[in-house]
Each structure stands twice: as structure tokens, then as C-alpha cells.
CSV table of C-alpha atoms in Angstrom, one decimal:
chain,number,residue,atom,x,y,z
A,1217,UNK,CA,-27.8,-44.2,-49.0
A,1218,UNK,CA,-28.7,-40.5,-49.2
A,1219,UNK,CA,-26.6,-39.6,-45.6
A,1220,UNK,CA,-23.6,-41.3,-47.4
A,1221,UNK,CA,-24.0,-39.2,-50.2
A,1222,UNK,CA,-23.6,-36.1,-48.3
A,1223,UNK,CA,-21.3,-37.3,-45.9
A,1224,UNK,CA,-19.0,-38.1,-49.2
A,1225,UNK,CA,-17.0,-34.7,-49.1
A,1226,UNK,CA,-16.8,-34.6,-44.9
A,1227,UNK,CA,-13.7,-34.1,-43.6
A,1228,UNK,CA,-13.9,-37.4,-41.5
A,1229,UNK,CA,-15.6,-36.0,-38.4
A,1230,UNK,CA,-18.1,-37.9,-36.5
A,1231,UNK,CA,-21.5,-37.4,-37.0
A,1232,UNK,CA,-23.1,-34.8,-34.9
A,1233,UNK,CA,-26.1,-35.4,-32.8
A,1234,UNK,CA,-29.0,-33.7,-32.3
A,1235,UNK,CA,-29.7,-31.5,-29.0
A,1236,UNK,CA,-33.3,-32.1,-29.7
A,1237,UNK,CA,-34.0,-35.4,-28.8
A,1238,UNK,CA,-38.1,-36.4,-29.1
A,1239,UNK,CA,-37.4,-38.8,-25.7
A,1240,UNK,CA,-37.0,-37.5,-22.7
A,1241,UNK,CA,-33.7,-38.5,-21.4
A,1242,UNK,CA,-30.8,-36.2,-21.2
A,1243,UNK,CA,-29.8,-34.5,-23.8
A,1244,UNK,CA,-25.9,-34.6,-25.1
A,1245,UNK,CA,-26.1,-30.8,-24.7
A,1246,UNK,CA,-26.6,-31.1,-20.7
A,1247,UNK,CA,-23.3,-33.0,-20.3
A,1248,UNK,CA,-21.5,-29.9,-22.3
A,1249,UNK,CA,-19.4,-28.4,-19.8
A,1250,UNK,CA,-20.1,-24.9,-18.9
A,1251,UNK,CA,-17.5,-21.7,-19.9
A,1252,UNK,CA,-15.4,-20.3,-17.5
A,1253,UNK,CA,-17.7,-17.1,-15.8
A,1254,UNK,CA,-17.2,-14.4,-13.3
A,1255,UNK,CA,-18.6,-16.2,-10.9
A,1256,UNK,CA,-15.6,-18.9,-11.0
A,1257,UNK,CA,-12.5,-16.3,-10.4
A,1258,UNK,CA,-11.5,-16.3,-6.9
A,1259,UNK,CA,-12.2,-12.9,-5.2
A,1260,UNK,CA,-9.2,-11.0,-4.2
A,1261,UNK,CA,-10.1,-11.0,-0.4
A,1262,UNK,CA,-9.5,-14.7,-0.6
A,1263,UNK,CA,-6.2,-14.5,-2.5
A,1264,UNK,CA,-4.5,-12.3,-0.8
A,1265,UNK,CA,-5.6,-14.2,2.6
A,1266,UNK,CA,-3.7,-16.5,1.6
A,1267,UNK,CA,-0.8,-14.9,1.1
A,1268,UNK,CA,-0.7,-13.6,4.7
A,1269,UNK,CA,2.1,-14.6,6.7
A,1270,UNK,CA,2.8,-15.9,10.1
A,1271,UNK,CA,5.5,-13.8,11.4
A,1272,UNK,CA,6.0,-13.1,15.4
A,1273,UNK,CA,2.8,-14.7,16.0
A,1274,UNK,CA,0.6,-12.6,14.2
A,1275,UNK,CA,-0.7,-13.0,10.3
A,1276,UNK,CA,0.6,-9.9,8.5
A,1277,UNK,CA,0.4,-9.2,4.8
A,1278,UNK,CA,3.9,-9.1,3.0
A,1279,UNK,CA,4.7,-6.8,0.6
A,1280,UNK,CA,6.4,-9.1,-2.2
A,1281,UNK,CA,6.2,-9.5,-5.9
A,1282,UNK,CA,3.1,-11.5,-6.0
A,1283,UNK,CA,1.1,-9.3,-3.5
A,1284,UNK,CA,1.6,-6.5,-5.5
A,1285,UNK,CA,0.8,-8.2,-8.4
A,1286,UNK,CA,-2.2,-8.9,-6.5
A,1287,UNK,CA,-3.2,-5.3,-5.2
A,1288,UNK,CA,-2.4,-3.7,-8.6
A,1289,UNK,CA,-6.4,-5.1,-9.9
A,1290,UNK,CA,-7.3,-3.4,-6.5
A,1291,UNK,CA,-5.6,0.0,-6.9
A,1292,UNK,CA,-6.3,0.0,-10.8
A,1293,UNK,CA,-10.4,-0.4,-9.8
A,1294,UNK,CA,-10.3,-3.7,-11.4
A,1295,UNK,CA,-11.2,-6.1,-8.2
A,1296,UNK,CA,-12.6,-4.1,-5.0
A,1297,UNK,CA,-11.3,-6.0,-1.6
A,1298,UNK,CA,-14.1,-5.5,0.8
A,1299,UNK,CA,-12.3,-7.2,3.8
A,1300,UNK,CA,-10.5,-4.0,4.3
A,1301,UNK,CA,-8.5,-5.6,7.7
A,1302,UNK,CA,-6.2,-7.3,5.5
A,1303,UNK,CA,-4.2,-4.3,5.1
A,1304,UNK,CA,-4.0,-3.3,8.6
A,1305,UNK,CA,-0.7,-5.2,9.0
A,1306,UNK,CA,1.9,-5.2,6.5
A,1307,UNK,CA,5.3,-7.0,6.6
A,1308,UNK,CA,8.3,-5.5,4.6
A,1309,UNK,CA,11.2,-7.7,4.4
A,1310,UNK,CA,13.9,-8.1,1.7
A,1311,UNK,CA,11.6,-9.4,-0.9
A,1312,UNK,CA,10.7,-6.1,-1.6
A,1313,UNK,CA,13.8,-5.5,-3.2
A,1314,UNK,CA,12.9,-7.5,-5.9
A,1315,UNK,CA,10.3,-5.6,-6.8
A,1316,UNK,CA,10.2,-2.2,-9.0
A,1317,UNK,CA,10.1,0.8,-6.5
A,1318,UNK,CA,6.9,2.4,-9.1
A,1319,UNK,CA,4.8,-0.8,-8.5
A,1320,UNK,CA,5.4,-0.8,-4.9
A,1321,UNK,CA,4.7,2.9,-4.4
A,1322,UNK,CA,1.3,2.3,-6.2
A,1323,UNK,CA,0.3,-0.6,-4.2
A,1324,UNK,CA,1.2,1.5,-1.2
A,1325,UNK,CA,-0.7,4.5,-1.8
A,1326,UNK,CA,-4.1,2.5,-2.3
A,1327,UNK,CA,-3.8,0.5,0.9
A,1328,UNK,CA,-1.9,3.1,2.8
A,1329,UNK,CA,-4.6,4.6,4.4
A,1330,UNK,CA,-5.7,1.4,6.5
A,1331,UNK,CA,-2.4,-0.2,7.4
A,1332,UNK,CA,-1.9,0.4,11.1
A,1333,UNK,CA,0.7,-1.7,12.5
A,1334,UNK,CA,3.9,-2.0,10.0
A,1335,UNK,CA,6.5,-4.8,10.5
A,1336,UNK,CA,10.1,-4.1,8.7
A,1337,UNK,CA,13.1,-6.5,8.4
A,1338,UNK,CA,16.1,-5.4,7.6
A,1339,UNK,CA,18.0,-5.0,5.0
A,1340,UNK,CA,15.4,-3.3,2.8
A,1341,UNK,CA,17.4,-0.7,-0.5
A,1342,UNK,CA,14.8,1.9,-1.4
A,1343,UNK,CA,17.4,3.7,-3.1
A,1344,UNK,CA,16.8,2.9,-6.7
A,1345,UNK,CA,18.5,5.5,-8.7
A,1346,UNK,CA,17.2,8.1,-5.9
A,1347,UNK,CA,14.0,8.3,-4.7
A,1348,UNK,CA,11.2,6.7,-7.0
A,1349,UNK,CA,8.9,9.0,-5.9
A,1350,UNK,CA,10.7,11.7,-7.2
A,1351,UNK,CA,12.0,10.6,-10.2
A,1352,UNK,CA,8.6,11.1,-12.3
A,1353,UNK,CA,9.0,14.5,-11.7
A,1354,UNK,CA,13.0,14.2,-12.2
A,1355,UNK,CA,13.8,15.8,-8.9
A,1356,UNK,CA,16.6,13.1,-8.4
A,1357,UNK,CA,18.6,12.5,-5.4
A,1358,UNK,CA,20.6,10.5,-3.2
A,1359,UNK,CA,18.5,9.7,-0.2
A,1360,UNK,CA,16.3,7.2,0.7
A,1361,UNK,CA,12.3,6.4,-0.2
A,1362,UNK,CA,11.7,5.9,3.9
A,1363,UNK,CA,10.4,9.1,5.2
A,1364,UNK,CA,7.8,9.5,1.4
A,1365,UNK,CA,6.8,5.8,1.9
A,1366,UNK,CA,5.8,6.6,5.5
A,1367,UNK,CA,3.6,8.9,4.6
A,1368,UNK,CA,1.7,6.3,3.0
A,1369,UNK,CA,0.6,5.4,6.2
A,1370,UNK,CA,-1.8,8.1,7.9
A,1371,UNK,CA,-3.0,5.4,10.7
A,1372,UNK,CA,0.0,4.2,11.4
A,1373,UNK,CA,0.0,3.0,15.1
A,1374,UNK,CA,2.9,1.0,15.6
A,1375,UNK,CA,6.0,1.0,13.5
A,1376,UNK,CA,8.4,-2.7,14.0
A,1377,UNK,CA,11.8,-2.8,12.6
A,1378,UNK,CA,13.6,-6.3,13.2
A,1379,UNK,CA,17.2,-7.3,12.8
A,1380,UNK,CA,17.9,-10.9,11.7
A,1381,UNK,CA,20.6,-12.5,14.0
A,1382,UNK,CA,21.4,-14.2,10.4
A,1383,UNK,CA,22.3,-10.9,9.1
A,1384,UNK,CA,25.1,-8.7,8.9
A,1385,UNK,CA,25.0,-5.5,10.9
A,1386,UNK,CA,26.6,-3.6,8.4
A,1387,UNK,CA,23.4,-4.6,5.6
A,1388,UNK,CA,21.0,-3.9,8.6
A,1389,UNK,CA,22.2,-0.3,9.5
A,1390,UNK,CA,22.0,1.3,6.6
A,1391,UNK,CA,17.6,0.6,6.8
A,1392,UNK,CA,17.8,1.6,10.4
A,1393,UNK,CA,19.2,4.8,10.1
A,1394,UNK,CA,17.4,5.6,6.7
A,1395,UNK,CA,13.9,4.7,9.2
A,1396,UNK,CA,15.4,6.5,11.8
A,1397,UNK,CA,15.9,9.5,10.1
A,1398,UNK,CA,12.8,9.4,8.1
A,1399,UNK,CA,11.3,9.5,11.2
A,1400,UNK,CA,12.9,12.2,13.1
């Protein structure tokens, strides 16, 4: 008679039970699920494993809008990646293009330094409204990103550029001669 009493002005909830039980069996508390932690993110090594892709026979890493997504916690401190080889092959293909040129550039410049074989297919635009590296200083110009992304790449050992038969030779020449030149 007294619990109805104070149960009179409850909102309708179900009673709640007590953690402390004076028996020994479980307690409802150890059935409680536990909060989200640290320890149940997925480290960045893993995810951006597997986003490598096959290409040629070889896994590289592709440079797309989720992987820089990605390898912005990494060059922003956020997540460290401590399997390093990940990097040492990158694959640039026309996803990139759908990708703003500052976010890019970013991801570039923190993995840079340990990408050793680089993998291009053609057609890749690095012109957006000039060179992207410039334009925070607003040095703007016509030409083309290649020969400032490049030096991105101190190790670079091997540079790849592919042309897809699929492709025009008209979209693929412009990215071959912008390389080409950037590399002269």
C-alpha cells in the first residue's frame, strides 16, 4: 500500500530494480551493455589497409576522397599510423579529381616523405584555378600542380604513368606532358 502511494504521481515507468541484490546471482547491472571506448575504434593502419587496391598486381594505396578523409586524422596528429609501408605506393587515378586540390596537397605533404613507388592514370586536372599550392599566397597561374606535387615525394624511386586503352588520347596527353614537364 505505501509503494502505491508513491508510485501515484510516476510517470508510468517500470519499476527500477536494485543493482544490489543480497543473493548472489547476476546482478541486472552486469547485463548493462558497456559505452562505446577507445579501445572499440578501428585503428587507422587497419582502415586504410583496406582501402588498398589491387592494381597491376601489386596493392597500392589510392589517393581518393575517402583516403584522404582518412589521412587527414593522420596529418592533423589525431590518429598516428605506425605501419608506415602503407604509403610507399600510392595510386593517382581520376578519382582524385573529385577531391579539393588543398585536402589533397595536405594528405600529400604528411605521407610524402615515405611513398616510393608512384602509380598515375591518366587523365588527372591539377589545374584548379592555377596551382593550389600557390594560391594561399595568391601567386596565381596557369600551369599545372605536377612538378610542386612531386616534390612531395623525396624517396621517390619509381614514377608509373598509365594510359587507359578506354580513354581518349586527347584527355590523356594533357597529364602526360604536364608529368613530363614537371619532370624535366
Amino acid at each position: 500500500e505505501s509503494e502505491k502511494s508513491l508510485r501515484m504521481g510516476c510517470a508510468g515507468y517500470p519499476a527500477k530494480k536494485s543493482f544490489l541484490t543480497t543473493d548472489f546471482r547476476s546482478s541486472s547491472r552486469s547485463r548493462l551493455s558497456r559505452r562505446s571506448t577507445i579501445a572499440d575504434i578501428v585503428e587507422l593502419d587497419a582502415v586504410l589497409a583496406t582501402a588498398m587496391t589491387y592494381y597491376d598486381g601489386i596493392y597500392h594505396l589510392p589517393i581518393n576522397a575517402y583516403t584522404v578523409r582518412q589521412l587527414s586524422k593522420h596529418t592533423n596528429g589525431a590518429k598516428p599510423v605506425a605501419d608506415k609501408t602503407l604509403f610507399s605506393r600510392l595510386l593517382i587515378n581520376g578519382e582524385i579529381n573529385n577531391v579539393y586540390a588543398e585536402h589533397v596537397v595536405a594528405a600529400l605533404e604528411g605521407i610524402g616523405e615515405y611513398v616510393e613507388h608512384l602509380v598515375i592514370v591518366a587523365p588527372i586536372h591539377t589545374t584548379e584555378f592555377g596551382d593550389a599550392f600557390k594560391r594561399d599566397s595568391h601567386d596565381v597561374n596557369t600551369g599545372s600542380d605536377w612538378e610542386n606535387i612531386l616534390k612531395r615525394f623525396p624517396n621517390l624511386q619509381s614514377l608509373t604513368f598509365k594510359h587507359p586503352t578506354h580513354m581518349p588520347t586527347e584527355l590523356t596527353r594533357e597529364t602526360f606532358c604536364a608529368i613530363h614537364c614537371a619532370l624535366a
